[in-house]
PDB file of N, CA and C in Angstrom:
ATOM      1  N   MET A   1      -6.954  11.021  -6.529  1.00  0.00           N
ATOM      2  CA  MET A   1      -6.285   9.788  -6.178  1.00  0.00           C
ATOM      3  C   MET A   1      -7.344   8.700  -5.964  1.00  0.00           C
ATOM      4  N   ASN A   2      -7.027   7.527  -6.425  1.00  0.00           N
ATOM      5  CA  ASN A   2      -7.954   6.404  -6.337  1.00  0.00           C
ATOM      6  C   ASN A   2      -7.338   5.310  -5.460  1.00  0.00           C
ATOM      7  N   GLY A   3      -7.863   5.163  -4.254  1.00  0.00           N
ATOM      8  CA  GLY A   3      -7.312   4.198  -3.305  1.00  0.00           C
ATOM      9  C   GLY A   3      -7.402   2.771  -3.791  1.00  0.00           C
ATOM     10  N   LYS A   4      -8.501   2.444  -4.454  1.00  0.00           N
ATOM     11  CA  LYS A   4      -8.685   1.088  -4.962  1.00  0.00           C
ATOM     12  C   LYS A   4      -7.630   0.762  -6.018  1.00  0.00           C
ATOM     13  N   ALA A   5      -7.462   1.639  -6.986  1.00  0.00           N
ATOM     14  CA  ALA A   5      -6.501   1.400  -8.061  1.00  0.00           C
ATOM     15  C   ALA A   5      -5.068   1.359  -7.531  1.00  0.00           C
ATOM     16  N   GLU A   6      -4.739   2.292  -6.648  1.00  0.00           N
ATOM     17  CA  GLU A   6      -3.383   2.317  -6.087  1.00  0.00           C
ATOM     18  C   GLU A   6      -3.131   1.081  -5.228  1.00  0.00           C
ATOM     19  N   GLY A   7      -4.158   0.664  -4.480  1.00  0.00           N
ATOM     20  CA  GLY A   7      -4.034  -0.541  -3.666  1.00  0.00           C
ATOM     21  C   GLY A   7      -3.813  -1.773  -4.524  1.00  0.00           C
ATOM     22  N   GLU A   8      -4.576  -1.878  -5.610  1.00  0.00           N
ATOM     23  CA  GLU A   8      -4.409  -2.999  -6.531  1.00  0.00           C
ATOM     24  C   GLU A   8      -3.004  -3.021  -7.102  1.00  0.00           C
ATOM     25  N   SER A   9      -2.498  -1.851  -7.436  1.00  0.00           N
ATOM     26  CA  SER A   9      -1.154  -1.742  -7.984  1.00  0.00           C
ATOM     27  C   SER A   9      -0.105  -2.254  -6.989  1.00  0.00           C
ATOM     28  N   VAL A  10      -0.235  -1.849  -5.736  1.00  0.00           N
ATOM     29  CA  VAL A  10       0.715  -2.286  -4.708  1.00  0.00           C
ATOM     30  C   VAL A  10       0.577  -3.788  -4.463  1.00  0.00           C
ATOM     31  N   VAL A  11      -0.652  -4.293  -4.424  1.00  0.00           N
ATOM     32  CA  VAL A  11      -0.859  -5.734  -4.237  1.00  0.00           C
ATOM     33  C   VAL A  11      -0.184  -6.511  -5.368  1.00  0.00           C
ATOM     34  N   ASN A  12      -0.339  -6.041  -6.587  1.00  0.00           N
ATOM     35  CA  ASN A  12       0.302  -6.718  -7.722  1.00  0.00           C
ATOM     36  C   ASN A  12       1.819  -6.715  -7.586  1.00  0.00           C
ATOM     37  N   LEU A  13       2.380  -5.629  -7.097  1.00  0.00           N
ATOM     38  CA  LEU A  13       3.828  -5.580  -6.871  1.00  0.00           C
ATOM     39  C   LEU A  13       4.243  -6.584  -5.800  1.00  0.00           C
ATOM     40  N   ILE A  14       3.450  -6.680  -4.746  1.00  0.00           N
ATOM     41  CA  ILE A  14       3.766  -7.621  -3.665  1.00  0.00           C
ATOM     42  C   ILE A  14       3.665  -9.058  -4.171  1.00  0.00           C
ATOM     43  N   ILE A  15       2.619  -9.362  -4.918  1.00  0.00           N
ATOM     44  CA  ILE A  15       2.443 -10.705  -5.462  1.00  0.00           C
ATOM     45  C   ILE A  15       3.617 -11.071  -6.374  1.00  0.00           C
ATOM     46  N   ALA A  16       4.136 -10.084  -7.088  1.00  0.00           N
ATOM     47  CA  ALA A  16       5.274 -10.304  -7.982  1.00  0.00           C
ATOM     48  C   ALA A  16       6.613 -10.256  -7.232  1.00  0.00           C
ATOM     49  N   TYR A  17       6.547 -10.144  -5.900  1.00  0.00           N
ATOM     50  CA  TYR A  17       7.746 -10.069  -5.050  1.00  0.00           C
ATOM     51  C   TYR A  17       8.635  -8.878  -5.410  1.00  0.00           C
ATOM     52  N   ASN A  18       8.030  -7.805  -5.881  1.00  0.00           N
ATOM     53  CA  ASN A  18       8.764  -6.580  -6.179  1.00  0.00           C
ATOM     54  C   ASN A  18       8.580  -5.643  -4.978  1.00  0.00           C
ATOM     55  N   PHE A  19       9.186  -6.037  -3.860  1.00  0.00           N
ATOM     56  CA  PHE A  19       8.963  -5.347  -2.592  1.00  0.00           C
ATOM     57  C   PHE A  19       9.516  -3.927  -2.578  1.00  0.00           C
ATOM     58  N   LYS A  20      10.682  -3.727  -3.154  1.00  0.00           N
ATOM     59  CA  LYS A  20      11.297  -2.394  -3.130  1.00  0.00           C
ATOM     60  C   LYS A  20      10.389  -1.373  -3.833  1.00  0.00           C
ATOM     61  N   GLU A  21       9.888  -1.740  -4.985  1.00  0.00           N
ATOM     62  CA  GLU A  21       9.004  -0.827  -5.719  1.00  0.00           C
ATOM     63  C   GLU A  21       7.704  -0.590  -4.947  1.00  0.00           C
ATOM     64  N   ALA A  22       7.184  -1.639  -4.308  1.00  0.00           N
ATOM     65  CA  ALA A  22       5.964  -1.487  -3.504  1.00  0.00           C
ATOM     66  C   ALA A  22       6.212  -0.530  -2.347  1.00  0.00           C
ATOM     67  N   GLU A  23       7.362  -0.664  -1.686  1.00  0.00           N
ATOM     68  CA  GLU A  23       7.712   0.236  -0.580  1.00  0.00           C
ATOM     69  C   GLU A  23       7.794   1.674  -1.052  1.00  0.00           C
ATOM     70  N   GLU A  24       8.457   1.886  -2.174  1.00  0.00           N
ATOM     71  CA  GLU A  24       8.608   3.239  -2.712  1.00  0.00           C
ATOM     72  C   GLU A  24       7.247   3.833  -3.081  1.00  0.00           C
ATOM     73  N   LYS A  25       6.393   3.011  -3.670  1.00  0.00           N
ATOM     74  CA  LYS A  25       5.066   3.489  -4.066  1.00  0.00           C
ATOM     75  C   LYS A  25       4.261   3.888  -2.832  1.00  0.00           C
ATOM     76  N   ILE A  26       4.288   3.054  -1.794  1.00  0.00           N
ATOM     77  CA  ILE A  26       3.545   3.359  -0.570  1.00  0.00           C
ATOM     78  C   ILE A  26       4.073   4.639   0.068  1.00  0.00           C
ATOM     79  N   SER A  27       5.386   4.802   0.122  1.00  0.00           N
ATOM     80  CA  SER A  27       5.967   6.019   0.701  1.00  0.00           C
ATOM     81  C   SER A  27       5.521   7.256  -0.061  1.00  0.00           C
ATOM     82  N   GLY A  28       5.529   7.174  -1.383  1.00  0.00           N
ATOM     83  CA  GLY A  28       5.096   8.298  -2.204  1.00  0.00           C
ATOM     84  C   GLY A  28       3.620   8.608  -2.021  1.00  0.00           C
ATOM     85  N   LEU A  29       2.812   7.561  -1.950  1.00  0.00           N
ATOM     86  CA  LEU A  29       1.378   7.751  -1.736  1.00  0.00           C
ATOM     87  C   LEU A  29       1.114   8.376  -0.378  1.00  0.00           C
ATOM     88  N   ALA A  30       1.851   7.953   0.632  1.00  0.00           N
ATOM     89  CA  ALA A  30       1.666   8.500   1.977  1.00  0.00           C
ATOM     90  C   ALA A  30       1.899  10.008   1.979  1.00  0.00           C
ATOM     91  N   GLU A  31       2.921  10.449   1.270  1.00  0.00           N
ATOM     92  CA  GLU A  31       3.204  11.884   1.193  1.00  0.00           C
ATOM     93  C   GLU A  31       2.062  12.628   0.501  1.00  0.00           C
ATOM     94  N   GLN A  32       1.501  12.035  -0.538  1.00  0.00           N
ATOM     95  CA  GLN A  32       0.398  12.666  -1.256  1.00  0.00           C
ATOM     96  C   GLN A  32      -0.867  12.715  -0.398  1.00  0.00           C
ATOM     97  N   VAL A  33      -1.136  11.630   0.320  1.00  0.00           N
ATOM     98  CA  VAL A  33      -2.342  11.561   1.145  1.00  0.00           C
ATOM     99  C   VAL A  33      -2.289  12.593   2.267  1.00  0.00           C
ATOM    100  N   LYS A  34      -1.108  12.851   2.795  1.00  0.00           N
ATOM    101  CA  LYS A  34      -0.961  13.851   3.864  1.00  0.00           C
ATOM    102  C   LYS A  34      -1.422  15.231   3.405  1.00  0.00           C
ATOM    103  N   LYS A  35      -1.368  15.487   2.113  1.00  0.00           N
ATOM    104  CA  LYS A  35      -1.727  16.791   1.566  1.00  0.00           C
ATOM    105  C   LYS A  35      -3.215  16.903   1.235  1.00  0.00           C
ATOM    106  N   LEU A  36      -3.923  15.785   1.281  1.00  0.00           N
ATOM    107  CA  LEU A  36      -5.358  15.793   0.970  1.00  0.00           C
ATOM    108  C   LEU A  36      -6.163  16.289   2.166  1.00  0.00           C
ATOM    109  N   PRO A  37      -7.354  16.822   1.902  1.00  0.00           N
ATOM    110  CA  PRO A  37      -8.262  17.112   3.016  1.00  0.00           C
ATOM    111  C   PRO A  37      -8.571  15.808   3.758  1.00  0.00           C
ATOM    112  N   LYS A  38      -8.867  15.913   5.047  1.00  0.00           N
ATOM    113  CA  LYS A  38      -9.047  14.728   5.892  1.00  0.00           C
ATOM    114  C   LYS A  38     -10.046  13.732   5.329  1.00  0.00           C
ATOM    115  N   VAL A  39     -11.194  14.196   4.873  1.00  0.00           N
ATOM    116  CA  VAL A  39     -12.233  13.294   4.375  1.00  0.00           C
ATOM    117  C   VAL A  39     -11.729  12.517   3.154  1.00  0.00           C
ATOM    118  N   GLU A  40     -11.079  13.205   2.235  1.00  0.00           N
ATOM    119  CA  GLU A  40     -10.545  12.536   1.046  1.00  0.00           C
ATOM    120  C   GLU A  40      -9.428  11.568   1.421  1.00  0.00           C
ATOM    121  N   GLY A  41      -8.565  11.976   2.327  1.00  0.00           N
ATOM    122  CA  GLY A  41      -7.474  11.114   2.774  1.00  0.00           C
ATOM    123  C   GLY A  41      -7.992   9.857   3.444  1.00  0.00           C
ATOM    124  N   ASP A  42      -8.982  10.020   4.302  1.00  0.00           N
ATOM    125  CA  ASP A  42      -9.571   8.863   4.983  1.00  0.00           C
ATOM    126  C   ASP A  42     -10.221   7.905   3.983  1.00  0.00           C
ATOM    127  N   ALA A  43     -10.895   8.442   2.982  1.00  0.00           N
ATOM    128  CA  ALA A  43     -11.528   7.598   1.964  1.00  0.00           C
ATOM    129  C   ALA A  43     -10.470   6.833   1.176  1.00  0.00           C
ATOM    130  N   PHE A  44      -9.385   7.523   0.831  1.00  0.00           N
ATOM    131  CA  PHE A  44      -8.303   6.864   0.104  1.00  0.00           C
ATOM    132  C   PHE A  44      -7.722   5.722   0.935  1.00  0.00           C
ATOM    133  N   ILE A  45      -7.440   5.997   2.194  1.00  0.00           N
ATOM    134  CA  ILE A  45      -6.848   4.994   3.081  1.00  0.00           C
ATOM    135  C   ILE A  45      -7.765   3.780   3.221  1.00  0.00           C
ATOM    136  N   LYS A  46      -9.051   4.017   3.346  1.00  0.00           N
ATOM    137  CA  LYS A  46     -10.001   2.907   3.485  1.00  0.00           C
ATOM    138  C   LYS A  46      -9.986   2.023   2.244  1.00  0.00           C
ATOM    139  N   GLU A  47     -10.048   2.633   1.067  1.00  0.00           N
ATOM    140  CA  GLU A  47     -10.028   1.863  -0.178  1.00  0.00           C
ATOM    141  C   GLU A  47      -8.692   1.138  -0.347  1.00  0.00           C
ATOM    142  N   PHE A  48      -7.610   1.836  -0.051  1.00  0.00           N
ATOM    143  CA  PHE A  48      -6.273   1.268  -0.198  1.00  0.00           C
ATOM    144  C   PHE A  48      -6.099   0.058   0.713  1.00  0.00           C
ATOM    145  N   SER A  49      -6.490   0.199   1.973  1.00  0.00           N
ATOM    146  CA  SER A  49      -6.308  -0.898   2.921  1.00  0.00           C
ATOM    147  C   SER A  49      -7.192  -2.095   2.571  1.00  0.00           C
ATOM    148  N   THR A  50      -8.368  -1.842   2.024  1.00  0.00           N
ATOM    149  CA  THR A  50      -9.237  -2.937   1.587  1.00  0.00           C
ATOM    150  C   THR A  50      -8.545  -3.757   0.506  1.00  0.00           C
ATOM    151  N   GLU A  51      -7.847  -3.092  -0.388  1.00  0.00           N
ATOM    152  CA  GLU A  51      -7.122  -3.811  -1.434  1.00  0.00           C
ATOM    153  C   GLU A  51      -5.947  -4.600  -0.857  1.00  0.00           C
ATOM    154  N   LEU A  52      -5.259  -4.040   0.137  1.00  0.00           N
ATOM    155  CA  LEU A  52      -4.152  -4.777   0.754  1.00  0.00           C
ATOM    156  C   LEU A  52      -4.642  -6.045   1.444  1.00  0.00           C
ATOM    157  N   GLU A  53      -5.873  -6.017   1.923  1.00  0.00           N
ATOM    158  CA  GLU A  53      -6.445  -7.210   2.543  1.00  0.00           C
ATOM    159  C   GLU A  53      -6.495  -8.374   1.555  1.00  0.00           C
ATOM    160  N   THR A  54      -6.584  -8.068   0.272  1.00  0.00           N
ATOM    161  CA  THR A  54      -6.584  -9.106  -0.762  1.00  0.00           C
ATOM    162  C   THR A  54      -5.299  -9.919  -0.699  1.00  0.00           C
ATOM    163  N   ALA A  55      -4.175  -9.241  -0.561  1.00  0.00           N
ATOM    164  CA  ALA A  55      -2.893  -9.944  -0.473  1.00  0.00           C
ATOM    165  C   ALA A  55      -2.829 -10.785   0.791  1.00  0.00           C
ATOM    166  N   VAL A  56      -3.383 -10.279   1.869  1.00  0.00           N
ATOM    167  CA  VAL A  56      -3.401 -11.029   3.129  1.00  0.00           C
ATOM    168  C   VAL A  56      -4.267 -12.280   2.966  1.00  0.00           C
ATOM    169  N   GLU A  57      -5.392 -12.130   2.303  1.00  0.00           N
ATOM    170  CA  GLU A  57      -6.311 -13.253   2.119  1.00  0.00           C
ATOM    171  C   GLU A  57      -5.707 -14.386   1.295  1.00  0.00           C
ATOM    172  N   ILE A  58      -4.779 -14.064   0.409  1.00  0.00           N
ATOM    173  CA  ILE A  58      -4.169 -15.122  -0.399  1.00  0.00           C
ATOM    174  C   ILE A  58      -2.882 -15.642   0.237  1.00  0.00           C
ATOM    175  N   GLY A  59      -2.660 -15.294   1.497  1.00  0.00           N
ATOM    176  CA  GLY A  59      -1.550 -15.885   2.242  1.00  0.00           C
ATOM    177  C   GLY A  59      -0.244 -15.123   2.199  1.00  0.00           C
ATOM    178  N   MET A  60      -0.278 -13.852   1.893  1.00  0.00           N
ATOM    179  CA  MET A  60       0.955 -13.069   1.807  1.00  0.00           C
ATOM    180  C   MET A  60       1.069 -12.081   2.971  1.00  0.00           C
ATOM    181  N   GLN A  61       0.620 -12.494   4.163  1.00  0.00           N
ATOM    182  CA  GLN A  61       0.639 -11.618   5.329  1.00  0.00           C
ATOM    183  C   GLN A  61       2.044 -11.104   5.637  1.00  0.00           C
ATOM    184  N   GLU A  62       3.002 -12.010   5.665  1.00  0.00           N
ATOM    185  CA  GLU A  62       4.371 -11.619   6.017  1.00  0.00           C
ATOM    186  C   GLU A  62       4.923 -10.604   5.035  1.00  0.00           C
ATOM    187  N   GLU A  63       4.640 -10.797   3.764  1.00  0.00           N
ATOM    188  CA  GLU A  63       5.135  -9.883   2.743  1.00  0.00           C
ATOM    189  C   GLU A  63       4.502  -8.502   2.889  1.00  0.00           C
ATOM    190  N   VAL A  64       3.202  -8.474   3.151  1.00  0.00           N
ATOM    191  CA  VAL A  64       2.508  -7.195   3.328  1.00  0.00           C
ATOM    192  C   VAL A  64       3.071  -6.461   4.544  1.00  0.00           C
ATOM    193  N   ILE A  65       3.238  -7.167   5.634  1.00  0.00           N
ATOM    194  CA  ILE A  65       3.786  -6.545   6.848  1.00  0.00           C
ATOM    195  C   ILE A  65       5.185  -6.009   6.583  1.00  0.00           C
ATOM    196  N   ARG A  66       6.008  -6.774   5.904  1.00  0.00           N
ATOM    197  CA  ARG A  66       7.378  -6.339   5.607  1.00  0.00           C
ATOM    198  C   ARG A  66       7.378  -5.065   4.765  1.00  0.00           C
ATOM    199  N   VAL A  67       6.572  -5.048   3.720  1.00  0.00           N
ATOM    200  CA  VAL A  67       6.517  -3.891   2.816  1.00  0.00           C
ATOM    201  C   VAL A  67       6.004  -2.654   3.571  1.00  0.00           C
ATOM    202  N   LEU A  68       4.937  -2.821   4.338  1.00  0.00           N
ATOM    203  CA  LEU A  68       4.381  -1.680   5.077  1.00  0.00           C
ATOM    204  C   LEU A  68       5.361  -1.162   6.121  1.00  0.00           C
ATOM    205  N   THR A  69       6.025  -2.056   6.806  1.00  0.00           N
ATOM    206  CA  THR A  69       6.982  -1.640   7.839  1.00  0.00           C
ATOM    207  C   THR A  69       8.149  -0.891   7.224  1.00  0.00           C
ATOM    208  N   ARG A  70       8.688  -1.423   6.136  1.00  0.00           N
ATOM    209  CA  ARG A  70       9.824  -0.748   5.499  1.00  0.00           C
ATOM    210  C   ARG A  70       9.407   0.611   4.917  1.00  0.00           C
ATOM    211  N   ALA A  71       8.200   0.682   4.360  1.00  0.00           N
ATOM    212  CA  ALA A  71       7.718   1.960   3.827  1.00  0.00           C
ATOM    213  C   ALA A  71       7.525   2.972   4.950  1.00  0.00           C
ATOM    214  N   LEU A  72       7.055   2.499   6.094  1.00  0.00           N
ATOM    215  CA  LEU A  72       6.815   3.378   7.240  1.00  0.00           C
ATOM    216  C   LEU A  72       8.103   3.998   7.741  1.00  0.00           C
ATOM    217  N   PHE A  73       9.180   3.227   7.754  1.00  0.00           N
ATOM    218  CA  PHE A  73      10.435   3.704   8.326  1.00  0.00           C
ATOM    219  C   PHE A  73      11.415   4.235   7.284  1.00  0.00           C
ATOM    220  N   ARG A  74      10.955   4.563   6.121  1.00  0.00           N
ATOM    221  CA  ARG A  74      11.825   5.145   5.086  1.00  0.00           C
ATOM    222  C   ARG A  74      12.191   6.550   5.455  1.00  0.00           C
TER     223      ARG A  74
END
């Protein structure tokens, strides 16, 4: 699993206002990351979150929070 690539993919979905697909992707990734060894999972999360910061930097904070919150409570 590549945190950078997956993060970029989710950011692109958020930028395109495709929130439902972004939520589903994050939920699916979360399930996969839970199965990884801790070191690999932590590395994935770090890369993934760095990419999400890109969306925040371009002013999409509310959208990122909404997508993450909805994915968390699925």
